[in-house]
PDB file of C-alpha atoms in Angstrom:
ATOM      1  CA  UNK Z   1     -29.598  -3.038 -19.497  1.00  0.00           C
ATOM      2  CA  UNK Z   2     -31.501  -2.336 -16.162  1.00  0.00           C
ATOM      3  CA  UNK Z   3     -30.137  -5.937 -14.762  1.00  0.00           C
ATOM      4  CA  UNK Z   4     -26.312  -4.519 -15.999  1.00  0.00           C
ATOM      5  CA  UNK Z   5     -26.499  -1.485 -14.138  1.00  0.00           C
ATOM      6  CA  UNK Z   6     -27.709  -2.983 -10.894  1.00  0.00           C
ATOM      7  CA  UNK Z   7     -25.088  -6.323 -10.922  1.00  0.00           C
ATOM      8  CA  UNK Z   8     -22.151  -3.168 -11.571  1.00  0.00           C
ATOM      9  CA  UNK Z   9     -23.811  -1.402  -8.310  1.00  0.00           C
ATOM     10  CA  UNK Z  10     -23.805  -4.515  -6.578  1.00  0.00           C
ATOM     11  CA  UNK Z  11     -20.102  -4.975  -7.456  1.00  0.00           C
ATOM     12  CA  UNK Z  12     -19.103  -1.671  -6.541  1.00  0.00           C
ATOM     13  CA  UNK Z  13     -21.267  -2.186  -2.680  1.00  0.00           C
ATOM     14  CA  UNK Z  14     -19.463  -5.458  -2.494  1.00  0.00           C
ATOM     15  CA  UNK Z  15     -16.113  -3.914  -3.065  1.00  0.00           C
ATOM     16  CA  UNK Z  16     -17.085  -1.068  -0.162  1.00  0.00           C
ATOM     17  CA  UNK Z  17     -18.400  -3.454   1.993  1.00  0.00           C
ATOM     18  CA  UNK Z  18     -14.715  -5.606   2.054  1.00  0.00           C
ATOM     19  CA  UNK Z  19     -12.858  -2.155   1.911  1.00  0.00           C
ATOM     20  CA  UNK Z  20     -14.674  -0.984   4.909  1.00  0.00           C
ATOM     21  CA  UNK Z  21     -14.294  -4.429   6.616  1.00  0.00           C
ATOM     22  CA  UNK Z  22     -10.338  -4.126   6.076  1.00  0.00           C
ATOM     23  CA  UNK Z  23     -10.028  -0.301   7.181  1.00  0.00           C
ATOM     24  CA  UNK Z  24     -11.598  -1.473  10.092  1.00  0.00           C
ATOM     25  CA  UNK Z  25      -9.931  -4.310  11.000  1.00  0.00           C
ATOM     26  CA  UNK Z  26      -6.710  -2.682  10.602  1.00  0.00           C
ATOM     27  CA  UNK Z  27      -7.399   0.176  12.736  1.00  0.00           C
ATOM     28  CA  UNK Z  28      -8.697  -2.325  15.520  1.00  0.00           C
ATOM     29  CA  UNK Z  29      -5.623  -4.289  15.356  1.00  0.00           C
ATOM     30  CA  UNK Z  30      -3.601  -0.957  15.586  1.00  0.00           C
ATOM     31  CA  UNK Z  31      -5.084  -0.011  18.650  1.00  0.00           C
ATOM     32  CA  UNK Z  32      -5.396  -2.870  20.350  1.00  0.00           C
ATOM     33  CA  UNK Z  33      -1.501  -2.586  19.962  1.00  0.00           C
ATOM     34  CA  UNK Z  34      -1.133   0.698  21.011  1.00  0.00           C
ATOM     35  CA  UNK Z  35      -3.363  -0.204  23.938  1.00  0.00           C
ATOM     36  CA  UNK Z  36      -1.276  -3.411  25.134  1.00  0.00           C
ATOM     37  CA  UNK Z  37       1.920  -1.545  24.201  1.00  0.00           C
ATOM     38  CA  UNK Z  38       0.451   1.787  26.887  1.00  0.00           C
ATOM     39  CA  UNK Z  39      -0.698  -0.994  29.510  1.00  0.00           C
ATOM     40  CA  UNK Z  40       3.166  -2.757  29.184  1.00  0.00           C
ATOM     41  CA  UNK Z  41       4.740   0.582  29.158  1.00  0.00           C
ATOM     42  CA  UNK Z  42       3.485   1.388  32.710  1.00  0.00           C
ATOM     43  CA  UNK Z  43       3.289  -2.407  33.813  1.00  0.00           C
ATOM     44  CA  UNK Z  44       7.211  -1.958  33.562  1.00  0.00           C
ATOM     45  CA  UNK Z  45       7.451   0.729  35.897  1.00  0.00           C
ATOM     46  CA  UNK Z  46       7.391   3.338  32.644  1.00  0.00           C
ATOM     47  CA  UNK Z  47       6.939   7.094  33.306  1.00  0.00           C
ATOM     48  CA  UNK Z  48       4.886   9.175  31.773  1.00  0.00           C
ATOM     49  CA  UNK Z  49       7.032  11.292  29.754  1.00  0.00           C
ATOM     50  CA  UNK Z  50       8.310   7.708  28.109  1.00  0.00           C
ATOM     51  CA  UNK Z  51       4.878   7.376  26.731  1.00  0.00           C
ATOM     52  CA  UNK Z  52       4.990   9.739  23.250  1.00  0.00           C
ATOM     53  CA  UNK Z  53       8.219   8.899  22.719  1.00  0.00           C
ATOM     54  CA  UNK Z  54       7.733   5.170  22.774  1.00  0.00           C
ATOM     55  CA  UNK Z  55       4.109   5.235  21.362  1.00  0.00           C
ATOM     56  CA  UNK Z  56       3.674   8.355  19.298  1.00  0.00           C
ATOM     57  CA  UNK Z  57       4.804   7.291  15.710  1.00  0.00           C
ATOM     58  CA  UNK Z  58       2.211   4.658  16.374  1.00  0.00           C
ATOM     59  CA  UNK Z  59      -0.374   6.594  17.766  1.00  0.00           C
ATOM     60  CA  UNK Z  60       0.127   9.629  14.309  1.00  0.00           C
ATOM     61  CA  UNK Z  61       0.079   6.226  12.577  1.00  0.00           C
ATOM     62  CA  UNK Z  62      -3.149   5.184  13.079  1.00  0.00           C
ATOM     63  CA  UNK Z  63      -5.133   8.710  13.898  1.00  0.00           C
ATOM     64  CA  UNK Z  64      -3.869  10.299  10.456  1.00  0.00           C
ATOM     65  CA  UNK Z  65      -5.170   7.487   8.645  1.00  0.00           C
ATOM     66  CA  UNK Z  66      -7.998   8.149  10.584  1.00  0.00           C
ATOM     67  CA  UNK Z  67      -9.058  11.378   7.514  1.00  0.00           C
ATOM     68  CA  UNK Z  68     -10.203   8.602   5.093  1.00  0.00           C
ATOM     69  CA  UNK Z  69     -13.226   8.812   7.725  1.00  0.00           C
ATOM     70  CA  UNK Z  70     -13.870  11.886   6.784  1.00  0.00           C
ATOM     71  CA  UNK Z  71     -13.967  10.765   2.892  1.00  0.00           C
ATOM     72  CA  UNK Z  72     -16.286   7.569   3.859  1.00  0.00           C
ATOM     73  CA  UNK Z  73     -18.299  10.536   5.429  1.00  0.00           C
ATOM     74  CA  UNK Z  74     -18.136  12.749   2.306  1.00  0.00           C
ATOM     75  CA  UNK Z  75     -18.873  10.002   0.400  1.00  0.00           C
ATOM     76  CA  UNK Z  76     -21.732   8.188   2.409  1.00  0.00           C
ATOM     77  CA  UNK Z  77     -20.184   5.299   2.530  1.00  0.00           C
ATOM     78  CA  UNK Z  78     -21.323   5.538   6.064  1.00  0.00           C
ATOM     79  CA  UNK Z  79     -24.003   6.444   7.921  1.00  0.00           C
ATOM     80  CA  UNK Z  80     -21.511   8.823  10.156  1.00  0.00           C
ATOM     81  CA  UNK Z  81     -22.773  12.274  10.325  1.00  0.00           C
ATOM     82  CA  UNK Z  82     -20.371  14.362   7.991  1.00  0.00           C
ATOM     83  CA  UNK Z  83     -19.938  17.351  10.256  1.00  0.00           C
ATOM     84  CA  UNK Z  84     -19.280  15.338  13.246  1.00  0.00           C
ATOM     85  CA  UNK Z  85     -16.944  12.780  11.851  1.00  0.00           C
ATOM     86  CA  UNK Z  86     -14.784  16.031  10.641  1.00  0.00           C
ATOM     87  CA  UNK Z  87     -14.667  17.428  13.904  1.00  0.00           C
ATOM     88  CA  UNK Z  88     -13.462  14.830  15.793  1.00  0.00           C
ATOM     89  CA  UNK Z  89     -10.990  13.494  13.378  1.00  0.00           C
ATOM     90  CA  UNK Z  90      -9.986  17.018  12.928  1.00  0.00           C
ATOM     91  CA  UNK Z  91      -9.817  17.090  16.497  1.00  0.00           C
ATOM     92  CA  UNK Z  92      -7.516  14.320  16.942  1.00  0.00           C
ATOM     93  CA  UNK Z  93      -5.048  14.950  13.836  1.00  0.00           C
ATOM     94  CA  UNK Z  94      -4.424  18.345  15.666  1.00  0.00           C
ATOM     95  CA  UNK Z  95      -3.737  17.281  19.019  1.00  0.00           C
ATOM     96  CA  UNK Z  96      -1.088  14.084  17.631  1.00  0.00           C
ATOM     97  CA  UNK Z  97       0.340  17.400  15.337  1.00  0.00           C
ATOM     98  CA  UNK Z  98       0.915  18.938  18.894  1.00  0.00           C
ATOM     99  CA  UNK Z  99       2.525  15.916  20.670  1.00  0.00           C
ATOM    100  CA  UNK Z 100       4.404  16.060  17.384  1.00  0.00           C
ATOM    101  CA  UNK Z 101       5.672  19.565  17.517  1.00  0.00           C
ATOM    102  CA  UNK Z 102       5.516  20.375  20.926  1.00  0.00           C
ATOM    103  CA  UNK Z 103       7.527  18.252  23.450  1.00  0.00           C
ATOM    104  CA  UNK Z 104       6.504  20.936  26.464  1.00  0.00           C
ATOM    105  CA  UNK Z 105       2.901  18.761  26.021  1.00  0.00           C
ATOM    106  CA  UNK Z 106       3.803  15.344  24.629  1.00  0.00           C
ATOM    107  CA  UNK Z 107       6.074  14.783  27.457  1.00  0.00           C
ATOM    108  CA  UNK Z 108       3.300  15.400  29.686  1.00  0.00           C
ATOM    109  CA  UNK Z 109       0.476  12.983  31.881  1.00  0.00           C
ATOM    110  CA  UNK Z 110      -2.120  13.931  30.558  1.00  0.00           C
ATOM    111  CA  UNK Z 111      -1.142  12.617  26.917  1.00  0.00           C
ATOM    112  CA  UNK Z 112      -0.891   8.900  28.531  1.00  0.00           C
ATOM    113  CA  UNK Z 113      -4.704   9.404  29.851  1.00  0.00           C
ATOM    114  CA  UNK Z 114      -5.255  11.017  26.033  1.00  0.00           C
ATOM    115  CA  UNK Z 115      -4.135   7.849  24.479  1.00  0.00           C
ATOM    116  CA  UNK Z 116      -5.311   5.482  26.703  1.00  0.00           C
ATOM    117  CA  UNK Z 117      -9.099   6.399  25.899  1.00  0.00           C
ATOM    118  CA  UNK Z 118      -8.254   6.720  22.370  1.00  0.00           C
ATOM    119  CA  UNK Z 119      -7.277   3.618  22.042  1.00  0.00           C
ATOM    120  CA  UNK Z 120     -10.183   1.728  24.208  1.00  0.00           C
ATOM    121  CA  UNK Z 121     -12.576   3.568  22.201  1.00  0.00           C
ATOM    122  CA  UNK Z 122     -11.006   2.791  19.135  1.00  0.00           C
ATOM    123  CA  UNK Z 123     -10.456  -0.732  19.637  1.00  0.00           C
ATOM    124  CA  UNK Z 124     -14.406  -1.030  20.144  1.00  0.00           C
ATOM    125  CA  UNK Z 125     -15.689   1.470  17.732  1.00  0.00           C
ATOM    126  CA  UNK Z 126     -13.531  -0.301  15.060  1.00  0.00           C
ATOM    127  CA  UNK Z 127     -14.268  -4.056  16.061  1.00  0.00           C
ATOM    128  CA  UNK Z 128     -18.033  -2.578  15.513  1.00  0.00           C
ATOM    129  CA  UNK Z 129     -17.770  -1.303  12.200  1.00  0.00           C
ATOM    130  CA  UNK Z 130     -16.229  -4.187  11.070  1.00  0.00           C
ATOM    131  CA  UNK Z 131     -18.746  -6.314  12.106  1.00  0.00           C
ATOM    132  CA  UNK Z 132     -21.150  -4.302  11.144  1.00  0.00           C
ATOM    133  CA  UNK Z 133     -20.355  -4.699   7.873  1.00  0.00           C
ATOM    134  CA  UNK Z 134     -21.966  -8.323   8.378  1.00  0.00           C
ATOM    135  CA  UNK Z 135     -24.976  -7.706  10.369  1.00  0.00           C
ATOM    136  CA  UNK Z 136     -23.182  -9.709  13.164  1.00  0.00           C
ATOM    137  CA  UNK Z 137     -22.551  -7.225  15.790  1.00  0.00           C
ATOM    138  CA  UNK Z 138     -22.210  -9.065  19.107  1.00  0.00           C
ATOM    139  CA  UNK Z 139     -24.021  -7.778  21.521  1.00  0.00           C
ATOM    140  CA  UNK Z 140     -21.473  -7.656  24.361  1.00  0.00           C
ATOM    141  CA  UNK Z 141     -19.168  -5.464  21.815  1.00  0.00           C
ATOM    142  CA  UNK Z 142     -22.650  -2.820  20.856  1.00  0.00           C
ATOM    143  CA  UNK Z 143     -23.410  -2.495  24.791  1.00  0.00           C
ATOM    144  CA  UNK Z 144     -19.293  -1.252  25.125  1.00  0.00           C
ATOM    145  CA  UNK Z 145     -19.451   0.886  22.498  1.00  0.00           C
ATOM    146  CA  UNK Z 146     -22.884   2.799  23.612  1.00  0.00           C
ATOM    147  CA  UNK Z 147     -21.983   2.178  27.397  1.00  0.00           C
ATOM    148  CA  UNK Z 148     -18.182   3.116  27.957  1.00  0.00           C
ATOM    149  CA  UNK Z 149     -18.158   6.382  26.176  1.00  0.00           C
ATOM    150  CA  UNK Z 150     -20.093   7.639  29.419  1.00  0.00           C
ATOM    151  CA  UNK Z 151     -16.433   7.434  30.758  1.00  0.00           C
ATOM    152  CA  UNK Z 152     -14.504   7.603  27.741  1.00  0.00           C
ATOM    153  CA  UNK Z 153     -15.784  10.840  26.507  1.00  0.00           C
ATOM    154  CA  UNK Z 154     -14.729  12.628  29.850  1.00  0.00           C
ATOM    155  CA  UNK Z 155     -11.554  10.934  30.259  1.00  0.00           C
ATOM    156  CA  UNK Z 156     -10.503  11.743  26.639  1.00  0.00           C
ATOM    157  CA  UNK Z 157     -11.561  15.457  26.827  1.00  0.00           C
ATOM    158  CA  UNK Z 158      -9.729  15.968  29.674  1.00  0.00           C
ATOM    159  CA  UNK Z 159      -6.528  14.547  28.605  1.00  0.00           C
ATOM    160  CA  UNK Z 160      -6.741  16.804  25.568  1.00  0.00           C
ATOM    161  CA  UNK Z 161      -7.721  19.569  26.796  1.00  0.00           C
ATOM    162  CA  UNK Z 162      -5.079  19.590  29.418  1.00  0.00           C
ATOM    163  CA  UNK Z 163      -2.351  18.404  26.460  1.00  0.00           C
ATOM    164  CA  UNK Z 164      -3.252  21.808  24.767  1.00  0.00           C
ATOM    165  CA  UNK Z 165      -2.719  23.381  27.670  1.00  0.00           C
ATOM    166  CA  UNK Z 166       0.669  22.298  28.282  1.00  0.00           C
ATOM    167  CA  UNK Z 167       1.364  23.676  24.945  1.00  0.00           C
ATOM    168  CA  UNK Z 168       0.091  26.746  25.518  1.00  0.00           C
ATOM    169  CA  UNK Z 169       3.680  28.202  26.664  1.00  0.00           C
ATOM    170  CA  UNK Z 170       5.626  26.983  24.599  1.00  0.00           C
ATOM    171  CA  UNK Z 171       3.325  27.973  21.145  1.00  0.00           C
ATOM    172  CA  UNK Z 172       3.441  31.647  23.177  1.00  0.00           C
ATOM    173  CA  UNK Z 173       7.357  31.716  23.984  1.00  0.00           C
ATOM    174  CA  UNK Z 174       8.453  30.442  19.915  1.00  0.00           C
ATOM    175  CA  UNK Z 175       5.417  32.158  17.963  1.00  0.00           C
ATOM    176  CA  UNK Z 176       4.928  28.945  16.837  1.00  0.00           C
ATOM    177  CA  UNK Z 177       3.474  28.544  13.353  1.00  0.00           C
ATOM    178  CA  UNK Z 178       1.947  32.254  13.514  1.00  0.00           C
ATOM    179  CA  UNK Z 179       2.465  35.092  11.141  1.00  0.00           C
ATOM    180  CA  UNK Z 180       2.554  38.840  12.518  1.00  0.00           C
ATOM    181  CA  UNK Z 181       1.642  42.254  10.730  1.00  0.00           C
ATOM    182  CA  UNK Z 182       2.887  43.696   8.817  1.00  0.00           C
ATOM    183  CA  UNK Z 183       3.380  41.374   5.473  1.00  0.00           C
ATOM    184  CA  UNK Z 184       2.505  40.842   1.556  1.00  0.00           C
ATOM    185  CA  UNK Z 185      -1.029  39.305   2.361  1.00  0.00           C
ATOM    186  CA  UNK Z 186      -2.178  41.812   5.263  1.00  0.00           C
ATOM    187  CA  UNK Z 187      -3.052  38.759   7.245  1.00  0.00           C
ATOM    188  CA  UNK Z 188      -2.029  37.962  10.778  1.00  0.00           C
ATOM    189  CA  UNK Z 189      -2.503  34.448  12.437  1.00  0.00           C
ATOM    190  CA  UNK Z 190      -1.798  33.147  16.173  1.00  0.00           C
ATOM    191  CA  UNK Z 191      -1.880  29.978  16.885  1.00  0.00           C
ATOM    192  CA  UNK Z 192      -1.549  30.960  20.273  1.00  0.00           C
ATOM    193  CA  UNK Z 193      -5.379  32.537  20.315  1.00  0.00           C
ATOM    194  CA  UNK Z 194      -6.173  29.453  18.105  1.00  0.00           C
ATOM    195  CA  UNK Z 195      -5.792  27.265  20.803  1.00  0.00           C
ATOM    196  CA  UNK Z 196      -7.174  28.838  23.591  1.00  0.00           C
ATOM    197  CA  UNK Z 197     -10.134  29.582  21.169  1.00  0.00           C
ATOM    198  CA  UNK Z 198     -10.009  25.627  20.846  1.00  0.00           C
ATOM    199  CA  UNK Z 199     -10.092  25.023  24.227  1.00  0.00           C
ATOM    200  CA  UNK Z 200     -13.098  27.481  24.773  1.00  0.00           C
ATOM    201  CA  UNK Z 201     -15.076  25.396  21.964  1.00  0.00           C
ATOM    202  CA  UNK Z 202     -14.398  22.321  24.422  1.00  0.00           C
ATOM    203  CA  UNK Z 203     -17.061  23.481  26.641  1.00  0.00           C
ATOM    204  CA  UNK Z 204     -20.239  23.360  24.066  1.00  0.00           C
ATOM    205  CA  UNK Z 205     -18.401  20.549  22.538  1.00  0.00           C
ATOM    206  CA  UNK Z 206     -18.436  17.497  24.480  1.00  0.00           C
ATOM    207  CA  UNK Z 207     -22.102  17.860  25.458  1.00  0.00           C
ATOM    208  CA  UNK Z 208     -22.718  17.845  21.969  1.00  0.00           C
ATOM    209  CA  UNK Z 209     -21.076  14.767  20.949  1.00  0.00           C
ATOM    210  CA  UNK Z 210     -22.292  13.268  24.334  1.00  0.00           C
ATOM    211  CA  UNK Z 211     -26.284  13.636  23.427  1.00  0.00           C
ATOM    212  CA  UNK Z 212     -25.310  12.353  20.020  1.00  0.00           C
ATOM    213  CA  UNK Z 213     -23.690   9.230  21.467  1.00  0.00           C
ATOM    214  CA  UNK Z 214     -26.672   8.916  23.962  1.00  0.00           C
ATOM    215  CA  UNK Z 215     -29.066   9.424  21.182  1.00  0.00           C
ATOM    216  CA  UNK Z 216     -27.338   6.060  19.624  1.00  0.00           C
ATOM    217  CA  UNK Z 217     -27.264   4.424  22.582  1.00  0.00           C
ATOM    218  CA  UNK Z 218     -30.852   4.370  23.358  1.00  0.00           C
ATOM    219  CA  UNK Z 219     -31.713   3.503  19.346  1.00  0.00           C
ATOM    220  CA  UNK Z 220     -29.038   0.619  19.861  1.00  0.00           C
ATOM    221  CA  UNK Z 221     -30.937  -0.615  23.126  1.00  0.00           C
ATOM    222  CA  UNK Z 222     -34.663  -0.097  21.670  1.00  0.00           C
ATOM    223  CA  UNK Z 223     -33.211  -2.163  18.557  1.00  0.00           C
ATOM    224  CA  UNK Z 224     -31.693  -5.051  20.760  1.00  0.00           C
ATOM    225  CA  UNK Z 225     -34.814  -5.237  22.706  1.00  0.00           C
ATOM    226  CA  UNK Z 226     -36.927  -5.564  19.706  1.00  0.00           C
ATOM    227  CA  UNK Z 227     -34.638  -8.190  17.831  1.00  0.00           C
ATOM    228  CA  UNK Z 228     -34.675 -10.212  21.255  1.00  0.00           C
ATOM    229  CA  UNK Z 229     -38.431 -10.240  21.900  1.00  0.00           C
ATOM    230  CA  UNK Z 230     -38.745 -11.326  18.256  1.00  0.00           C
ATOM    231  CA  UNK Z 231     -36.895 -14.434  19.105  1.00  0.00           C
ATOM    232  CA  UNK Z 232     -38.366 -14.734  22.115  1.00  0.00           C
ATOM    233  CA  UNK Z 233     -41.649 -14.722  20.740  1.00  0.00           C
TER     234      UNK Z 233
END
């Protein structure tokens, strides 16, 4: 009976382990895409406001599939902090809603430097997982994904940050998506206040997330060095 059970929980981690390996995969692919597609767009003398509208169906694509994370997370099918994986999915899925919604910001710079560290980061992070899934992490790929956050991180925060920005006017001048007093519920809601609330949270935020991703890096680079002066030895 005790063998039974543990051969059905080894089936089930088997079929998580391949699941993982294909979400992966897939998002990796996607991004690489989106990445090649960004680099091509400019490499052809594109302009920035051509970027959304050429990439953005791509871009929601790939970043609202992007809340099964959350469920891996919920389900600890990872290792990914739960609270942290929510915010920066959440994060994400609100800004492509924006770029969605509001062509004041998608048409706007600072979506192309947005995307652009998106989809670097994503093209790592992903390529990671996946191989992590097999214990066979190159090296090369774990020293990008601990290493070119230190840019990433900024690069991406300041792309979205300035992308909510941009929206700012427009959210104020069509009341988007915000409901006013008096009504049936006695509950008023401004998206406006929302978002600069968001942008406030920015501050506290990214040094948060950056001492968590520091905190990895230096586990990833005590690890290496151990595993390497094993073989050495």
């Amino acid at each position: 009976m005790l063998k039974s059970v543990r051969d059905v929980e080894s089936n089930i981690m088997g079929v998580v382990k391949y699941y993982l390996v294909a979400y992966n995969a897939i998002q990796a692919v996607g991004w690489s895409y989106i990445l090649a597609q960004l680099c091509l767009h400019y490499a052809h003398g594109g302009r920035p406001e051509g970027v959304w509208p050429a990439l953005g169906r791509h871009v929601a694509l790939f970043q609202y599939a992007a809340v099964l994370e959350i469920v891996h997370a919920l389900l600890n099918l990872v290792k990914t902090p739960f609270l942290t994986t929510l915010i920066q999915v959440f994060s994400r899925v609100a800004l492509v809603t924006v770029c969605i919604y509001i062509p004041d910001a998608a048409l706007q710079w600072p979506v192309s430097l947005m995307i652009f560290a998106w989809a670097l980061t994503e093209v790592i992070r992903y390529s990671f997982y996946a191989f992590n899934q097999f214990k066979a992490v190159p090296y090369v790929l774990g020293w990008l994904r601990y290493t070119l956050f230190i840019v990433l991180y900024p690069m991406g925060v300041t792309g979205e940050t300035l992308t909510l920005w941009n929206s700012l006017d427009y959210i104020h001048r069509t009341q988007l998506w915000s409901i006013s007093m008096p009504n049936s519920f006695n509950f008023a809601f401004s998206l406006y206040h929302f978002v600069l609330v968001a942008l406030v949270v920015y501050v506290p935020g990214l040094p948060w997330l950056y001492s968590y991703m520091l905190s990895q890096r230096a586990r990833f680079i005590k690890t290496s060095y151990a595993d390497t002066t094993k073989k050495t030895a």
